[in-house]
């Protein structure tokens, strides 16, 4: 099946710094990618929809200036957590739709962010 | 708003027994549903999907049942194995590939 890769898988940073997480579709082109956030023992919450070549669409309550999303190519979307604080510590997961596909999402392995 | 929920947060089953994980959804207009398995520290893995024009779909050791009348989904795992231990989420398509995930059920397989 299609493979989605995230990097880094784990990152620890100091409060106030910015962290970039990459999401790549390795063997297919993804016109649309999604970013999710998951707190411990909770479900996945959709943060934003990332479309190649256009601005991301954010879900209600998600600060677009805090979570910058860039989808510069058909195989790469990035999420930058700006001026991270401890409450931003979470598991961030991306997913991608195979161009032309009818619905199946392919998920990355997730990136665990810990802000000290 | 629309939501997807699960009845049981934790399910413990003996190895070799069958498991049934349930999910209720509220958007009667949804026409695509997926079950995902998530192991600790990893991203969700696709297990099986079903469209609203079906009421049952079978995979390898897994079966998904859809009851549109009561807006209920279930995932049945036959002959549950230790490797099946994980959190299982149902997801409902909320429009143009936007999926709404349920709260999750943790499946514990007892030796």
PDB file of N, CA, C and O in Angstrom, chain A residues 34 36 38 42-44 46 49 59 91 93 97 101-105 107-109 112, chain B residues 32 34 36 38 41-44 46 51 89 93 96-99 101-104 106:
ATOM      1  N   UNK A  34      -3.707  15.797   5.501  1.00  0.00           N
ATOM      2  CA  UNK A  34      -4.412  16.231   6.703  1.00  0.00           C
ATOM      3  C   UNK A  34      -3.469  16.139   7.898  1.00  0.00           C
ATOM      4  O   UNK A  34      -2.655  15.229   7.992  1.00  0.00           O
ATOM      5  N   UNK A  36      -3.426  15.911  12.063  1.00  0.00           N
ATOM      6  CA  UNK A  36      -4.210  15.593  13.242  1.00  0.00           C
ATOM      7  C   UNK A  36      -3.346  15.792  14.490  1.00  0.00           C
ATOM      8  O   UNK A  36      -2.119  15.691  14.452  1.00  0.00           O
ATOM      9  N   UNK A  38      -3.214  14.391  18.581  1.00  0.00           N
ATOM     10  CA  UNK A  38      -3.772  13.368  19.470  1.00  0.00           C
ATOM     11  C   UNK A  38      -3.123  13.493  20.831  1.00  0.00           C
ATOM     12  O   UNK A  38      -1.907  13.343  20.986  1.00  0.00           O
ATOM     13  N   UNK A  42      -6.571   9.727  23.912  1.00  0.00           N
ATOM     14  CA  UNK A  42      -7.693  10.398  23.257  1.00  0.00           C
ATOM     15  C   UNK A  42      -7.681  10.108  21.763  1.00  0.00           C
ATOM     16  O   UNK A  42      -6.754   9.492  21.236  1.00  0.00           O
ATOM     17  N   UNK A  43      -8.723  10.580  21.127  1.00  0.00           N
ATOM     18  CA  UNK A  43      -8.867  10.314  19.697  1.00  0.00           C
ATOM     19  C   UNK A  43      -8.088  11.326  18.873  1.00  0.00           C
ATOM     20  O   UNK A  43      -7.481  12.256  19.400  1.00  0.00           O
ATOM     21  N   UNK A  44      -8.090  11.118  17.584  1.00  0.00           N
ATOM     22  CA  UNK A  44      -7.436  12.042  16.673  1.00  0.00           C
ATOM     23  C   UNK A  44      -8.366  13.220  16.407  1.00  0.00           C
ATOM     24  O   UNK A  44      -9.548  13.031  16.116  1.00  0.00           O
ATOM     25  N   UNK A  46      -8.826  16.468  13.981  1.00  0.00           N
ATOM     26  CA  UNK A  46      -8.362  17.095  12.761  1.00  0.00           C
ATOM     27  C   UNK A  46      -8.014  18.554  13.028  1.00  0.00           C
ATOM     28  O   UNK A  46      -8.821  19.293  13.581  1.00  0.00           O
ATOM     29  N   UNK A  49      -6.625  20.890   6.860  1.00  0.00           N
ATOM     30  CA  UNK A  49      -6.502  20.219   5.566  1.00  0.00           C
ATOM     31  C   UNK A  49      -5.497  20.987   4.738  1.00  0.00           C
ATOM     32  O   UNK A  49      -5.629  22.217   4.581  1.00  0.00           O
ATOM     33  N   UNK A  59      -9.360  23.844  11.003  1.00  0.00           N
ATOM     34  CA  UNK A  59     -10.599  23.549  11.723  1.00  0.00           C
ATOM     35  C   UNK A  59     -10.839  24.629  12.779  1.00  0.00           C
ATOM     36  O   UNK A  59      -9.926  25.344  13.211  1.00  0.00           O
ATOM     37  N   UNK A  91       0.958  14.345  20.177  1.00  0.00           N
ATOM     38  CA  UNK A  91       1.310  13.448  19.075  1.00  0.00           C
ATOM     39  C   UNK A  91       0.659  14.032  17.831  1.00  0.00           C
ATOM     40  O   UNK A  91      -0.562  14.235  17.802  1.00  0.00           O
ATOM     41  N   UNK A  93      -0.068  13.739  13.822  1.00  0.00           N
ATOM     42  CA  UNK A  93      -0.134  12.694  12.795  1.00  0.00           C
ATOM     43  C   UNK A  93      -0.633  13.313  11.497  1.00  0.00           C
ATOM     44  O   UNK A  93      -1.578  14.104  11.505  1.00  0.00           O
ATOM     45  N   UNK A  97      -4.277  11.601   1.023  1.00  0.00           N
ATOM     46  CA  UNK A  97      -5.205  10.956   0.099  1.00  0.00           C
ATOM     47  C   UNK A  97      -4.458  10.726  -1.202  1.00  0.00           C
ATOM     48  O   UNK A  97      -3.821  11.641  -1.731  1.00  0.00           O
ATOM     49  N   UNK A 101      -7.942   8.775  -5.747  1.00  0.00           N
ATOM     50  CA  UNK A 101      -8.507   7.724  -4.908  1.00  0.00           C
ATOM     51  C   UNK A 101      -9.898   8.116  -4.423  1.00  0.00           C
ATOM     52  O   UNK A 101     -10.251   9.280  -4.387  1.00  0.00           O
ATOM     53  N   UNK A 102     -10.680   7.138  -4.016  1.00  0.00           N
ATOM     54  CA  UNK A 102     -12.037   7.442  -3.605  1.00  0.00           C
ATOM     55  C   UNK A 102     -12.213   7.624  -2.114  1.00  0.00           C
ATOM     56  O   UNK A 102     -13.325   7.798  -1.657  1.00  0.00           O
ATOM     57  N   UNK A 103     -11.160   7.573  -1.348  1.00  0.00           N
ATOM     58  CA  UNK A 103     -11.388   7.885   0.043  1.00  0.00           C
ATOM     59  C   UNK A 103     -10.410   7.367   1.066  1.00  0.00           C
ATOM     60  O   UNK A 103     -10.375   7.885   2.162  1.00  0.00           O
ATOM     61  N   UNK A 104      -9.637   6.356   0.755  1.00  0.00           N
ATOM     62  CA  UNK A 104      -8.791   5.795   1.799  1.00  0.00           C
ATOM     63  C   UNK A 104      -7.676   6.754   2.172  1.00  0.00           C
ATOM     64  O   UNK A 104      -6.996   7.315   1.318  1.00  0.00           O
ATOM     65  N   UNK A 105      -7.530   6.931   3.483  1.00  0.00           N
ATOM     66  CA  UNK A 105      -6.456   7.751   4.024  1.00  0.00           C
ATOM     67  C   UNK A 105      -5.267   6.874   4.354  1.00  0.00           C
ATOM     68  O   UNK A 105      -5.424   5.786   4.875  1.00  0.00           O
ATOM     69  N   UNK A 107      -1.899   6.969   6.664  1.00  0.00           N
ATOM     70  CA  UNK A 107      -1.380   7.726   7.795  1.00  0.00           C
ATOM     71  C   UNK A 107       0.127   7.585   7.939  1.00  0.00           C
ATOM     72  O   UNK A 107       0.700   6.523   7.656  1.00  0.00           O
ATOM     73  N   UNK A 108       0.745   8.654   8.415  1.00  0.00           N
ATOM     74  CA  UNK A 108       2.123   8.581   8.824  1.00  0.00           C
ATOM     75  C   UNK A 108       2.222   7.922  10.192  1.00  0.00           C
ATOM     76  O   UNK A 108       1.210   7.619  10.832  1.00  0.00           O
ATOM     77  N   UNK A 109       3.444   7.737  10.652  1.00  0.00           N
ATOM     78  CA  UNK A 109       3.674   7.079  11.926  1.00  0.00           C
ATOM     79  C   UNK A 109       3.561   8.027  13.114  1.00  0.00           C
ATOM     80  O   UNK A 109       3.657   7.602  14.254  1.00  0.00           O
ATOM     81  N   UNK A 112       5.980  12.742  17.887  1.00  0.00           N
ATOM     82  CA  UNK A 112       5.690  13.124  19.282  1.00  0.00           C
ATOM     83  C   UNK A 112       6.510  14.351  19.643  1.00  0.00           C
ATOM     84  O   UNK A 112       7.743  14.314  19.624  1.00  0.00           O
TER      85      UNK A 112
ATOM     86  N   UNK B  32     -19.456   6.633   4.145  1.00  0.00           N
ATOM     87  CA  UNK B  32     -18.208   5.864   4.117  1.00  0.00           C
ATOM     88  C   UNK B  32     -17.658   5.802   5.525  1.00  0.00           C
ATOM     89  O   UNK B  32     -17.552   6.825   6.210  1.00  0.00           O
ATOM     90  N   UNK B  34     -14.632   3.787   8.146  1.00  0.00           N
ATOM     91  CA  UNK B  34     -13.389   3.013   8.194  1.00  0.00           C
ATOM     92  C   UNK B  34     -13.094   2.634   9.636  1.00  0.00           C
ATOM     93  O   UNK B  34     -13.349   3.422  10.569  1.00  0.00           O
ATOM     94  N   UNK B  36      -9.887   1.748  12.069  1.00  0.00           N
ATOM     95  CA  UNK B  36      -8.434   1.841  12.156  1.00  0.00           C
ATOM     96  C   UNK B  36      -7.950   1.179  13.431  1.00  0.00           C
ATOM     97  O   UNK B  36      -8.636   1.187  14.459  1.00  0.00           O
ATOM     98  N   UNK B  38      -4.673   1.327  16.084  1.00  0.00           N
ATOM     99  CA  UNK B  38      -3.523   2.147  16.448  1.00  0.00           C
ATOM    100  C   UNK B  38      -2.769   1.495  17.598  1.00  0.00           C
ATOM    101  O   UNK B  38      -3.316   1.335  18.693  1.00  0.00           O
ATOM    102  N   UNK B  41       2.124   4.620  20.270  1.00  0.00           N
ATOM    103  CA  UNK B  41       3.190   5.412  19.675  1.00  0.00           C
ATOM    104  C   UNK B  41       3.264   5.370  18.173  1.00  0.00           C
ATOM    105  O   UNK B  41       4.239   5.841  17.581  1.00  0.00           O
ATOM    106  N   UNK B  42       2.234   4.824  17.522  1.00  0.00           N
ATOM    107  CA  UNK B  42       2.250   4.723  16.067  1.00  0.00           C
ATOM    108  C   UNK B  42       1.017   5.379  15.468  1.00  0.00           C
ATOM    109  O   UNK B  42       0.056   5.679  16.152  1.00  0.00           O
ATOM    110  N   UNK B  43       1.074   5.588  14.167  1.00  0.00           N
ATOM    111  CA  UNK B  43      -0.075   6.122  13.470  1.00  0.00           C
ATOM    112  C   UNK B  43      -1.124   5.058  13.242  1.00  0.00           C
ATOM    113  O   UNK B  43      -0.863   3.866  13.365  1.00  0.00           O
ATOM    114  N   UNK B  44      -2.340   5.464  12.922  1.00  0.00           N
ATOM    115  CA  UNK B  44      -3.427   4.503  12.681  1.00  0.00           C
ATOM    116  C   UNK B  44      -3.169   3.668  11.437  1.00  0.00           C
ATOM    117  O   UNK B  44      -2.624   4.148  10.448  1.00  0.00           O
ATOM    118  N   UNK B  46      -5.081   1.224   8.611  1.00  0.00           N
ATOM    119  CA  UNK B  46      -6.367   0.849   8.019  1.00  0.00           C
ATOM    120  C   UNK B  46      -6.639  -0.632   8.264  1.00  0.00           C
ATOM    121  O   UNK B  46      -5.764  -1.476   8.080  1.00  0.00           O
ATOM    122  N   UNK B  51     -19.019   1.011   2.760  1.00  0.00           N
ATOM    123  CA  UNK B  51     -19.846   2.109   2.259  1.00  0.00           C
ATOM    124  C   UNK B  51     -21.284   1.870   2.684  1.00  0.00           C
ATOM    125  O   UNK B  51     -21.675   0.753   3.027  1.00  0.00           O
ATOM    126  N   UNK B  89     -10.285   2.577  16.359  1.00  0.00           N
ATOM    127  CA  UNK B  89     -11.122   3.744  16.112  1.00  0.00           C
ATOM    128  C   UNK B  89     -12.011   3.499  14.904  1.00  0.00           C
ATOM    129  O   UNK B  89     -11.555   2.973  13.892  1.00  0.00           O
ATOM    130  N   UNK B  93     -16.735   9.533   7.328  1.00  0.00           N
ATOM    131  CA  UNK B  93     -16.360  10.600   6.421  1.00  0.00           C
ATOM    132  C   UNK B  93     -17.323  11.756   6.595  1.00  0.00           C
ATOM    133  O   UNK B  93     -18.526  11.608   6.329  1.00  0.00           O
ATOM    134  N   UNK B  96     -15.871  15.246   1.904  1.00  0.00           N
ATOM    135  CA  UNK B  96     -14.665  15.423   1.083  1.00  0.00           C
ATOM    136  C   UNK B  96     -13.398  14.986   1.810  1.00  0.00           C
ATOM    137  O   UNK B  96     -12.491  15.789   2.045  1.00  0.00           O
ATOM    138  N   UNK B  97     -13.369  13.740   2.194  1.00  0.00           N
ATOM    139  CA  UNK B  97     -12.201  13.112   2.814  1.00  0.00           C
ATOM    140  C   UNK B  97     -11.930  13.586   4.241  1.00  0.00           C
ATOM    141  O   UNK B  97     -10.937  13.210   4.818  1.00  0.00           O
ATOM    142  N   UNK B  98     -12.782  14.416   4.793  1.00  0.00           N
ATOM    143  CA  UNK B  98     -12.599  14.807   6.187  1.00  0.00           C
ATOM    144  C   UNK B  98     -13.227  13.754   7.076  1.00  0.00           C
ATOM    145  O   UNK B  98     -14.434  13.501   6.999  1.00  0.00           O
ATOM    146  N   UNK B  99     -12.406  13.125   7.887  1.00  0.00           N
ATOM    147  CA  UNK B  99     -12.891  12.036   8.717  1.00  0.00           C
ATOM    148  C   UNK B  99     -13.039  12.465  10.163  1.00  0.00           C
ATOM    149  O   UNK B  99     -12.178  13.129  10.719  1.00  0.00           O
ATOM    150  N   UNK B 101     -13.230  11.005  13.857  1.00  0.00           N
ATOM    151  CA  UNK B 101     -12.855   9.792  14.560  1.00  0.00           C
ATOM    152  C   UNK B 101     -13.641   9.645  15.852  1.00  0.00           C
ATOM    153  O   UNK B 101     -13.902  10.614  16.567  1.00  0.00           O
ATOM    154  N   UNK B 102     -13.981   8.426  16.163  1.00  0.00           N
ATOM    155  CA  UNK B 102     -14.603   8.123  17.434  1.00  0.00           C
ATOM    156  C   UNK B 102     -13.584   8.177  18.561  1.00  0.00           C
ATOM    157  O   UNK B 102     -12.393   8.390  18.322  1.00  0.00           O
ATOM    158  N   UNK B 103     -14.043   7.973  19.774  1.00  0.00           N
ATOM    159  CA  UNK B 103     -13.168   8.124  20.935  1.00  0.00           C
ATOM    160  C   UNK B 103     -12.199   6.965  21.105  1.00  0.00           C
ATOM    161  O   UNK B 103     -11.212   7.091  21.800  1.00  0.00           O
ATOM    162  N   UNK B 104     -12.446   5.838  20.495  1.00  0.00           N
ATOM    163  CA  UNK B 104     -11.513   4.716  20.561  1.00  0.00           C
ATOM    164  C   UNK B 104     -11.882   3.686  21.601  1.00  0.00           C
ATOM    165  O   UNK B 104     -12.450   4.011  22.646  1.00  0.00           O
ATOM    166  N   UNK B 106      -9.951   0.435  23.592  1.00  0.00           N
ATOM    167  CA  UNK B 106      -8.708  -0.312  23.791  1.00  0.00           C
ATOM    168  C   UNK B 106      -9.050  -1.787  23.901  1.00  0.00           C
ATOM    169  O   UNK B 106      -9.862  -2.179  24.738  1.00  0.00           O
TER     170      UNK B 106
END
